[in-house]
Coordinates of N, CA and C in Angstrom, one line a residue:
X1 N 4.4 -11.4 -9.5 CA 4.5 -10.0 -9.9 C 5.9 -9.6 -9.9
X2 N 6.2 -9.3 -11.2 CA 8.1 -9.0 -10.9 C 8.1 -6.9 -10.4
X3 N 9.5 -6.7 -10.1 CA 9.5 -5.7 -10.2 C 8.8 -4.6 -11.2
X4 N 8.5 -3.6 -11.0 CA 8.0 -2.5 -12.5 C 6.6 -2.7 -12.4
X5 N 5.8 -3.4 -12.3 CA 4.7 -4.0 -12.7 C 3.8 -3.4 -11.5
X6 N 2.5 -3.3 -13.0 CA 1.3 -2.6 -11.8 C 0.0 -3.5 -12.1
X7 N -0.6 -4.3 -11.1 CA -1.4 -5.4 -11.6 C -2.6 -4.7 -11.3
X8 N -3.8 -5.1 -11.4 CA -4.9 -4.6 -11.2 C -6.1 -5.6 -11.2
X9 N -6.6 -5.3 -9.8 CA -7.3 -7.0 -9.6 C -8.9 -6.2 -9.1
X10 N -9.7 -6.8 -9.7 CA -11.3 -6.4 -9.1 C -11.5 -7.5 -8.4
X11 N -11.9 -7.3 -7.5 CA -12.8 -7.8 -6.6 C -14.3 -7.4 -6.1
X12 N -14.8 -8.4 -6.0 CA -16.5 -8.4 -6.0 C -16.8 -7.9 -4.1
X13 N -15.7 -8.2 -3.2 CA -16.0 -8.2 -1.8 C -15.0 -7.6 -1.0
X14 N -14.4 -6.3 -0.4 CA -13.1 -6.0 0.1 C -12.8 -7.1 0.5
X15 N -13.8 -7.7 1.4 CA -12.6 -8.6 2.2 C -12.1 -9.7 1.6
X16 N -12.1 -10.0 0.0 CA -11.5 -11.0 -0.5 C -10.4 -10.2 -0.7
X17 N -10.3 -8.7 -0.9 CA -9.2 -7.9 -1.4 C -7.8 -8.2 0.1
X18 N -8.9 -7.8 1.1 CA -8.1 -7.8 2.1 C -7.2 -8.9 2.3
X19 N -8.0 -9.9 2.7 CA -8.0 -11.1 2.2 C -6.9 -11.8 1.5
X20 N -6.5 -11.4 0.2 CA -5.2 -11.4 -0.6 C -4.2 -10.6 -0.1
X21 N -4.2 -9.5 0.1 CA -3.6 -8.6 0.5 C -2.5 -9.4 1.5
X22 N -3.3 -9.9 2.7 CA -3.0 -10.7 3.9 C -2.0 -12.2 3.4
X23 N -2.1 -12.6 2.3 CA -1.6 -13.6 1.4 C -0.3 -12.8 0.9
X24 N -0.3 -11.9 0.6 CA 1.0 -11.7 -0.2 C 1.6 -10.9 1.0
X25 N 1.5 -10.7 1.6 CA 2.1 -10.1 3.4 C 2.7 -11.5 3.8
X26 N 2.2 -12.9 3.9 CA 2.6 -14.3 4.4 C 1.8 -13.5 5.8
X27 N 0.7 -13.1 6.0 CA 0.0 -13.4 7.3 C -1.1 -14.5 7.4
X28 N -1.7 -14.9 6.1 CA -1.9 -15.8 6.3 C -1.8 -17.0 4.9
X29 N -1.8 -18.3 4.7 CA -1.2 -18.7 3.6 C -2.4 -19.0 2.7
X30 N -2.0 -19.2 1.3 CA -3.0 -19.5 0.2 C -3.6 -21.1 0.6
X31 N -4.7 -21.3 -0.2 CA -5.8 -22.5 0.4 C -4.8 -23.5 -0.4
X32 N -4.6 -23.1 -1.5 CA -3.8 -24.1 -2.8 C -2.4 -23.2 -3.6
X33 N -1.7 -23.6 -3.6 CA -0.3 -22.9 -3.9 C 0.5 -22.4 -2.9
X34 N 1.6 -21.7 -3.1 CA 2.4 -20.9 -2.3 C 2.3 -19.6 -2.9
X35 N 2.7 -18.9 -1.9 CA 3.2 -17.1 -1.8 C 4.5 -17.1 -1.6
X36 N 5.0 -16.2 -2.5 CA 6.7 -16.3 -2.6 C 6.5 -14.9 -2.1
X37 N 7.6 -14.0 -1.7 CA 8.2 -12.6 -1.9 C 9.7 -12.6 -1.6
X38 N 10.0 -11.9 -2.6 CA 11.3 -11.5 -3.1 C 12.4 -13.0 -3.3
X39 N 11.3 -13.8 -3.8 CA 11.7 -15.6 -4.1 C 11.7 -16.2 -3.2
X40 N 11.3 -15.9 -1.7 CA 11.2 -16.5 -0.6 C 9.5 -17.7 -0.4
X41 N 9.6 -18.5 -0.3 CA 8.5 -18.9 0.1 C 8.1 -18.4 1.5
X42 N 7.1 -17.8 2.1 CA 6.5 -17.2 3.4 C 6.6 -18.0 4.8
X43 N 6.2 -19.1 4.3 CA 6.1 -20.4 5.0 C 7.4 -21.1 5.5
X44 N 8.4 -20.9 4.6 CA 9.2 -20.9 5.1 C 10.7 -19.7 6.2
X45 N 10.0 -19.3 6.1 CA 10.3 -18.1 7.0 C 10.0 -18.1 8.6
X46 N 11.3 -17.7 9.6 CA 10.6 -18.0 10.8 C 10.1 -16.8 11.0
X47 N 9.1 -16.2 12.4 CA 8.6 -15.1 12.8 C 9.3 -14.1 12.6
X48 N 10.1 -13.8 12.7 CA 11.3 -12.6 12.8 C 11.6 -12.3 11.1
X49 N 12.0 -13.1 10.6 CA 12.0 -12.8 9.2 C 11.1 -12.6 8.6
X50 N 9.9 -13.1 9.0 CA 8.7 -12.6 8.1 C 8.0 -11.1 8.3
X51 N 8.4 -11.0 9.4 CA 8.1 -9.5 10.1 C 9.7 -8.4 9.7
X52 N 10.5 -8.7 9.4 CA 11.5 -8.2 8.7 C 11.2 -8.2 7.1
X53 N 10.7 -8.9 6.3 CA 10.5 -8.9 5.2 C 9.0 -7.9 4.9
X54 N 8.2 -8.4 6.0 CA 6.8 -6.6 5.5 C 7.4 -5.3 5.4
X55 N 8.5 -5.2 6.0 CA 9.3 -4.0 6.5 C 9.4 -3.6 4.9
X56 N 9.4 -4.6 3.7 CA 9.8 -3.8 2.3 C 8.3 -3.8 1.5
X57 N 7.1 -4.2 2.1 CA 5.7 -3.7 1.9 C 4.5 -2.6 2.7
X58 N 4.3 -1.7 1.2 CA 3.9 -0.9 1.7 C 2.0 -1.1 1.4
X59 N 1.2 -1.0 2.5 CA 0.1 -0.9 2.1 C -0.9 0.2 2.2
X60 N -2.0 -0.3 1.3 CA -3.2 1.0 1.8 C -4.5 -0.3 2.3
X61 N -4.8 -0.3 3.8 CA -5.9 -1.3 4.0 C -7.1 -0.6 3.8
X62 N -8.0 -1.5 3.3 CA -9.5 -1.1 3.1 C -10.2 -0.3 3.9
X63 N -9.9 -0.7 5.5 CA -10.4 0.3 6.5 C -8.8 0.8 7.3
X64 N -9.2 2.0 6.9 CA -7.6 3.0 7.6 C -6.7 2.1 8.3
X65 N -7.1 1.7 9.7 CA -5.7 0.6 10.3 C -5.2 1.6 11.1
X66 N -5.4 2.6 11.4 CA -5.1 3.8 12.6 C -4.8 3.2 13.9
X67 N -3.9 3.6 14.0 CA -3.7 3.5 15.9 C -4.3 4.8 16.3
X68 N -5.8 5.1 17.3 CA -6.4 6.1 16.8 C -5.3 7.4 18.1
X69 N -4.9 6.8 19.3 CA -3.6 7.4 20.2 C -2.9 8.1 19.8
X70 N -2.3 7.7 18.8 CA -1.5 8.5 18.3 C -1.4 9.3 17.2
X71 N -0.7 9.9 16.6 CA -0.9 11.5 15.7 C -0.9 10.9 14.3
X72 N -1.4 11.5 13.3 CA -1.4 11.0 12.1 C 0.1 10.9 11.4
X73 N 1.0 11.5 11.9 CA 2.3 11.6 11.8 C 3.1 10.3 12.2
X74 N 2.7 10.2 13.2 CA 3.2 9.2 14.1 C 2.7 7.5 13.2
X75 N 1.6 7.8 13.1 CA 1.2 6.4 12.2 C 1.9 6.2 11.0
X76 N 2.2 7.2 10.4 CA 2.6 6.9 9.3 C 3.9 6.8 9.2
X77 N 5.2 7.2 10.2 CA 6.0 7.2 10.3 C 6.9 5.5 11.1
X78 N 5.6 5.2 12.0 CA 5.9 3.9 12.7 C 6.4 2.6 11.9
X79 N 5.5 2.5 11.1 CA 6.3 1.1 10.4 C 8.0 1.3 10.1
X80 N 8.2 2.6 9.2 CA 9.8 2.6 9.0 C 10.3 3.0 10.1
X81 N 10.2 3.0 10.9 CA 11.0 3.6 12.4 C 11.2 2.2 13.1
X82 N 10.2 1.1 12.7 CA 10.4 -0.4 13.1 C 11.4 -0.7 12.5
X83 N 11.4 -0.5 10.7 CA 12.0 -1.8 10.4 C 13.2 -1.0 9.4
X84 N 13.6 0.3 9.7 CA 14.7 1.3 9.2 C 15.7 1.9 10.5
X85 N 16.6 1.9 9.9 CA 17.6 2.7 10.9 C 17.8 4.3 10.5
X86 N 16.7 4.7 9.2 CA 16.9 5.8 8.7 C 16.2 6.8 10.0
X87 N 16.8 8.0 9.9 CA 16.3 8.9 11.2 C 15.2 9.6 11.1
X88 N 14.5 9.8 12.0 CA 13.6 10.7 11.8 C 13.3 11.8 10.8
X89 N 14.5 12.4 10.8 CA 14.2 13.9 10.5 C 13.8 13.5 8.9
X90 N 15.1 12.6 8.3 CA 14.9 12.2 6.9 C 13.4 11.4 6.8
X91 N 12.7 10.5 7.1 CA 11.6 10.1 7.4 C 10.4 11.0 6.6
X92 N 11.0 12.1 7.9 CA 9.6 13.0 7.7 C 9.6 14.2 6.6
X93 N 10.9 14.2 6.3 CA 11.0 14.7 5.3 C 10.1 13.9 3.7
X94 N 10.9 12.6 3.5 CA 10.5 12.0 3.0 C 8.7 12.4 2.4
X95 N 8.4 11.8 4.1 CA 6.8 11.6 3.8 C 6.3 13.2 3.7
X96 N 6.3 14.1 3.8 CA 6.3 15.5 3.5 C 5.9 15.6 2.2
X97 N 7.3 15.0 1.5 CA 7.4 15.5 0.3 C 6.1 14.5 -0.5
X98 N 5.6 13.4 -0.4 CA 4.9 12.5 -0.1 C 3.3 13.0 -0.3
X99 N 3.4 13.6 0.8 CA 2.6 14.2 1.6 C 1.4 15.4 0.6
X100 N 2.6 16.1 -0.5 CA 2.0 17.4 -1.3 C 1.7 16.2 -2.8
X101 N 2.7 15.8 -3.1 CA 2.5 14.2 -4.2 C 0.6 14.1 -4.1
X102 N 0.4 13.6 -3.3 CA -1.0 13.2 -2.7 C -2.2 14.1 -2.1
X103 N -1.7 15.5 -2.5 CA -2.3 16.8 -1.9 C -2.7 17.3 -0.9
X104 N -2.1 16.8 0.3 CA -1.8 17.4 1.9 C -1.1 19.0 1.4
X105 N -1.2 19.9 2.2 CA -0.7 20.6 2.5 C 1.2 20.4 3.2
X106 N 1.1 19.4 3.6 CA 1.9 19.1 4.7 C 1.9 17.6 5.3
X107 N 2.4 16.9 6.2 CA 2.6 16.2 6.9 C 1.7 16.2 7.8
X108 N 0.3 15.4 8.0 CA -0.6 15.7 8.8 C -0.3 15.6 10.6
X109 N -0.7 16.1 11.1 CA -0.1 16.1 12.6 C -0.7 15.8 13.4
X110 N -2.5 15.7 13.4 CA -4.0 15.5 14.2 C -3.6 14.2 15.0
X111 N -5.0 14.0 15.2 CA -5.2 12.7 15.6 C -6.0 11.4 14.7
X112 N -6.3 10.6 13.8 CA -6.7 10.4 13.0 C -8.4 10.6 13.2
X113 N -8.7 10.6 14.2 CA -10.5 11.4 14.4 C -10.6 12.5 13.8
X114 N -10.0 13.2 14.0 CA -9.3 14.7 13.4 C -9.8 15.1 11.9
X115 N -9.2 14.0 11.5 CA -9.4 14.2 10.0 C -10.6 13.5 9.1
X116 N -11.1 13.9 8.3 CA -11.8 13.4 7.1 C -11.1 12.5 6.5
X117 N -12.4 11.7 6.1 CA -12.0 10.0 5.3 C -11.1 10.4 3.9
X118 N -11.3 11.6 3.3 CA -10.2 12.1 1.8 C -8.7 12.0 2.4
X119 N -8.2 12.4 3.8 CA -6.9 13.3 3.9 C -6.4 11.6 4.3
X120 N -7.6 10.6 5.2 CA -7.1 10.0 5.7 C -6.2 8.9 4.4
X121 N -7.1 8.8 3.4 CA -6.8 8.0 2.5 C -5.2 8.3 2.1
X122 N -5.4 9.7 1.6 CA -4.0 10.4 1.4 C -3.3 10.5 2.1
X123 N -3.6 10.1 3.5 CA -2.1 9.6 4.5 C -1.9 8.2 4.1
X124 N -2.7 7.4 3.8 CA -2.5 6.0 4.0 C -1.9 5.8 2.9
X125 N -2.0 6.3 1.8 CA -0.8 6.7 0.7 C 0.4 6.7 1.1
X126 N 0.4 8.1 1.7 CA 1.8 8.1 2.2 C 2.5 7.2 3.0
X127 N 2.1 6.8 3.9 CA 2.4 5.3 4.4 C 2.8 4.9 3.6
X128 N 1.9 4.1 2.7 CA 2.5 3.0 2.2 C 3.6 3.1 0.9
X129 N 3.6 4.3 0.4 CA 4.7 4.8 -0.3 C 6.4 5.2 0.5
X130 N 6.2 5.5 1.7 CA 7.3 5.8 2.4 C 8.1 4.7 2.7
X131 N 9.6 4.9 2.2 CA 10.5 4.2 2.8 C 11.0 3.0 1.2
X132 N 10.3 3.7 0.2 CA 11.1 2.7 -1.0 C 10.8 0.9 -0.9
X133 N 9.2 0.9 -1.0 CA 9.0 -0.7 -0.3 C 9.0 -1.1 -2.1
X134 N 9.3 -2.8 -2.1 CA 9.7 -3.3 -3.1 C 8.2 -3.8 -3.9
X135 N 7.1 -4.2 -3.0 CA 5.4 -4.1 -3.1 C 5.0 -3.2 -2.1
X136 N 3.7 -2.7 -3.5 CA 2.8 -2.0 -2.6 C 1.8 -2.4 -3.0
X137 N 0.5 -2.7 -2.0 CA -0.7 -3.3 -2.0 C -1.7 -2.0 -1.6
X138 N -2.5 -2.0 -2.5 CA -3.4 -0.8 -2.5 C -4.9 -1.7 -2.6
X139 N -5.5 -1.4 -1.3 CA -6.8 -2.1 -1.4 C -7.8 -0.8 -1.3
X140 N -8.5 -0.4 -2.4 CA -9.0 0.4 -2.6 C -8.7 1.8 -2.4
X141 N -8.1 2.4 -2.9 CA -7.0 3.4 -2.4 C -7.6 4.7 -2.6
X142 N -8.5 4.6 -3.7 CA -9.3 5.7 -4.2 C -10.5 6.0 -3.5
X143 N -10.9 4.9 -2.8 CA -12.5 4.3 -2.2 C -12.8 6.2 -1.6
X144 N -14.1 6.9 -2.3 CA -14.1 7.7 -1.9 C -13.7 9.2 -2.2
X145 N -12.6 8.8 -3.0 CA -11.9 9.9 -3.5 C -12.3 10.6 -5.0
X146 N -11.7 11.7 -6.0 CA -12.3 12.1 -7.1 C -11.2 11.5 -7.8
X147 N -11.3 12.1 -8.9 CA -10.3 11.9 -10.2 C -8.9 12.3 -10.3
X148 N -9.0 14.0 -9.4 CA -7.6 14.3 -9.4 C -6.8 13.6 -8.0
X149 N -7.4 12.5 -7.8 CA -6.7 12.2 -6.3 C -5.8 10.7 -7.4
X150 N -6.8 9.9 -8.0 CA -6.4 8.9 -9.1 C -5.3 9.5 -9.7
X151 N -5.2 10.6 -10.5 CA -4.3 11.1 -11.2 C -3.0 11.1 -10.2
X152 N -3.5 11.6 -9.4 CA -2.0 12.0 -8.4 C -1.6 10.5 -8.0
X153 N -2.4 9.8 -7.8 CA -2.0 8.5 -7.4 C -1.1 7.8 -8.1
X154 N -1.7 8.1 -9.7 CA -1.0 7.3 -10.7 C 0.3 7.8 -11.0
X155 N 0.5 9.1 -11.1 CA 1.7 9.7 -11.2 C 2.4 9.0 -10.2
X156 N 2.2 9.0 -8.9 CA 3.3 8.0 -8.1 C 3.9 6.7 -8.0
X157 N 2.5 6.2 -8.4 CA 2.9 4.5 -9.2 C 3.7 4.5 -10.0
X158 N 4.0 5.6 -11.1 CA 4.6 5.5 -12.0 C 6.2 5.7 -11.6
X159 N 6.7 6.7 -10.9 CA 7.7 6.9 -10.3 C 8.3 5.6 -9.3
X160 N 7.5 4.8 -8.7 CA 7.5 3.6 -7.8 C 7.9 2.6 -9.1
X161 N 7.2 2.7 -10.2 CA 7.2 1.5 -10.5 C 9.1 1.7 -11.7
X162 N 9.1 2.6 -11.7 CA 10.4 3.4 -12.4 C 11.2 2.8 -11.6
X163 N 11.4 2.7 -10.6 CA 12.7 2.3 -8.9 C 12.3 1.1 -9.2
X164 N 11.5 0.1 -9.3 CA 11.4 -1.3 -9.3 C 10.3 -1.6 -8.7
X165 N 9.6 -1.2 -7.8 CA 8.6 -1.6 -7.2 C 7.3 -2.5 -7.8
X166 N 6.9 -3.2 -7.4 CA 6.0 -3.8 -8.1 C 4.3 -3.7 -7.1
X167 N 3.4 -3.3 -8.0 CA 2.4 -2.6 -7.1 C 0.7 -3.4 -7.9
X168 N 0.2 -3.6 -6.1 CA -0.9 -4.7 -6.8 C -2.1 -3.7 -6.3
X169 N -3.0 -3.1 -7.3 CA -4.0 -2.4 -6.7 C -5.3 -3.2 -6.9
X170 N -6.2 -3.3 -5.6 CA -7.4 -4.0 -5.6 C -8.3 -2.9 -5.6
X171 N -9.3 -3.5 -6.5 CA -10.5 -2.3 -6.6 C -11.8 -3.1 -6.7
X172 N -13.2 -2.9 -6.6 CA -14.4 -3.4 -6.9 C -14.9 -1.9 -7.6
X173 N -14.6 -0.9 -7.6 CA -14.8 -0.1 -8.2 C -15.3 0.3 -9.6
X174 N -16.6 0.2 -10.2 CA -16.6 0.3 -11.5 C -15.1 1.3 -12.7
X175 N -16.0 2.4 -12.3 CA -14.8 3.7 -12.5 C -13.2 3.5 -12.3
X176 N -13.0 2.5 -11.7 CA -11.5 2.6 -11.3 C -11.5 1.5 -12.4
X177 N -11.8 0.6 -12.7 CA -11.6 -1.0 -13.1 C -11.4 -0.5 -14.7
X178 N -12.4 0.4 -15.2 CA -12.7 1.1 -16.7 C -11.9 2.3 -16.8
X179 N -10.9 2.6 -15.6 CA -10.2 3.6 -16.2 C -8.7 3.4 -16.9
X180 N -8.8 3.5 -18.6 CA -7.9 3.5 -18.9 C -6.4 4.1 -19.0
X181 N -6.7 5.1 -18.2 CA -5.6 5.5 -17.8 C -4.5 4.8 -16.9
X182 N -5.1 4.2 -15.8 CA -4.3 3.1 -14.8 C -3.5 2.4 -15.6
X183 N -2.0 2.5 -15.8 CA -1.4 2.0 -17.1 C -0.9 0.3 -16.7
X184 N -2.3 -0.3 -16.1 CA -1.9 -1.8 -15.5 C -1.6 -3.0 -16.6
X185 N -0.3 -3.5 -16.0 CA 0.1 -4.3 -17.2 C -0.9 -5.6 -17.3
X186 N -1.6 -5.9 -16.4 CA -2.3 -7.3 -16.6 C -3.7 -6.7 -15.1
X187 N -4.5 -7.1 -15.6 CA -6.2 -6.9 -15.2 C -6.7 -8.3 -14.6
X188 N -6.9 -8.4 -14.0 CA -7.6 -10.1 -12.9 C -8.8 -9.6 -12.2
X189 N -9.6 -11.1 -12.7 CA -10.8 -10.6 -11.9 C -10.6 -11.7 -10.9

């Protein structure tokens, strides 16, 4: 998947989505081939670099992935606070602005119990949009959601995929898979 590019993959079973997802992360390896990112083979990478290299992937997992302790704020802000020296304040700004992109009011602040499965999705957006990652993996991103949440979605793909980013969205979704608006350069079943 080069830079720019928005692929669009159906899948019959999340967890095959996940599944892949976890493959192009290098958490776990392909049965046949390799996984490259950013020309790297995965496998060749020690622990530390490989965990330095997620730092430029952003995802949305099938099941939220909540640390449920801490604030919805806090989750979404954690990954780049690992693997950025950028400060807080900018951060949260960022994801804010992020935050209305995806139709929050604001920067959620609860606990993730707190909130309904819609807001949660549209945090996990913002996650995985925050911080300019080079992939973004979207496993089911919509799961749940209506049309104008798609729209808003796609509008940000577009913006993502404008910077370079290259963005792989898994769906089993009828409606999502037939919507021709998703302006995906290449379709995989």
């Amino acid at each position: 998947v080069y830079g720019g590019a928005l692929i669009l993959i159906r899948f019959t079973r999340p967890k095959f989505a996940a599944r892949f997802a976890d493959v192009c992360c290098g958490l776990h390896h392909p049965l046949r081939g390799t996984s490259y990112f950013l020309g790297t083979d995965w496998k060749t990478l020690q622990p530390d670099q490989r965990n330095a290299m997620r730092g430029r992937i952003g995802r949305v997992f099938t099941t939220g992935n909540w640390i449920e302790h801490l604030s919805l704020t806090e989750n979404i802000l954690i990954p780049q606070l690992h693997h950025t020296r950028r400060s807080v304040d900018h951060l949260r700004d960022e994801a804010a602005a992020l935050a209305e992109m995806f139709g929050l009011p604001g920067l959620p602040s609860g606990l993730p119990g707190d909130f309904v499965r819609g807001d949660l999705q549209r945090a996990a957006c913002v996650r995985a949009f925050l911080g300019m990652p080079w992939l973004i993996l979207l496993e089911e991103p919509t799961a749940g959601m209506g049309s104008n949440f798609r729209f808003a979605l796609i509008h940000v793909i577009r913006r993502f995929r404008d910077r370079g980013a290259a963005v792989i969205w898994m769906t089993g979704q009828d409606r999502v898979w037939n919507d021709s608006s998703i302006p995906a350069a290449y379709r995989y079943r």
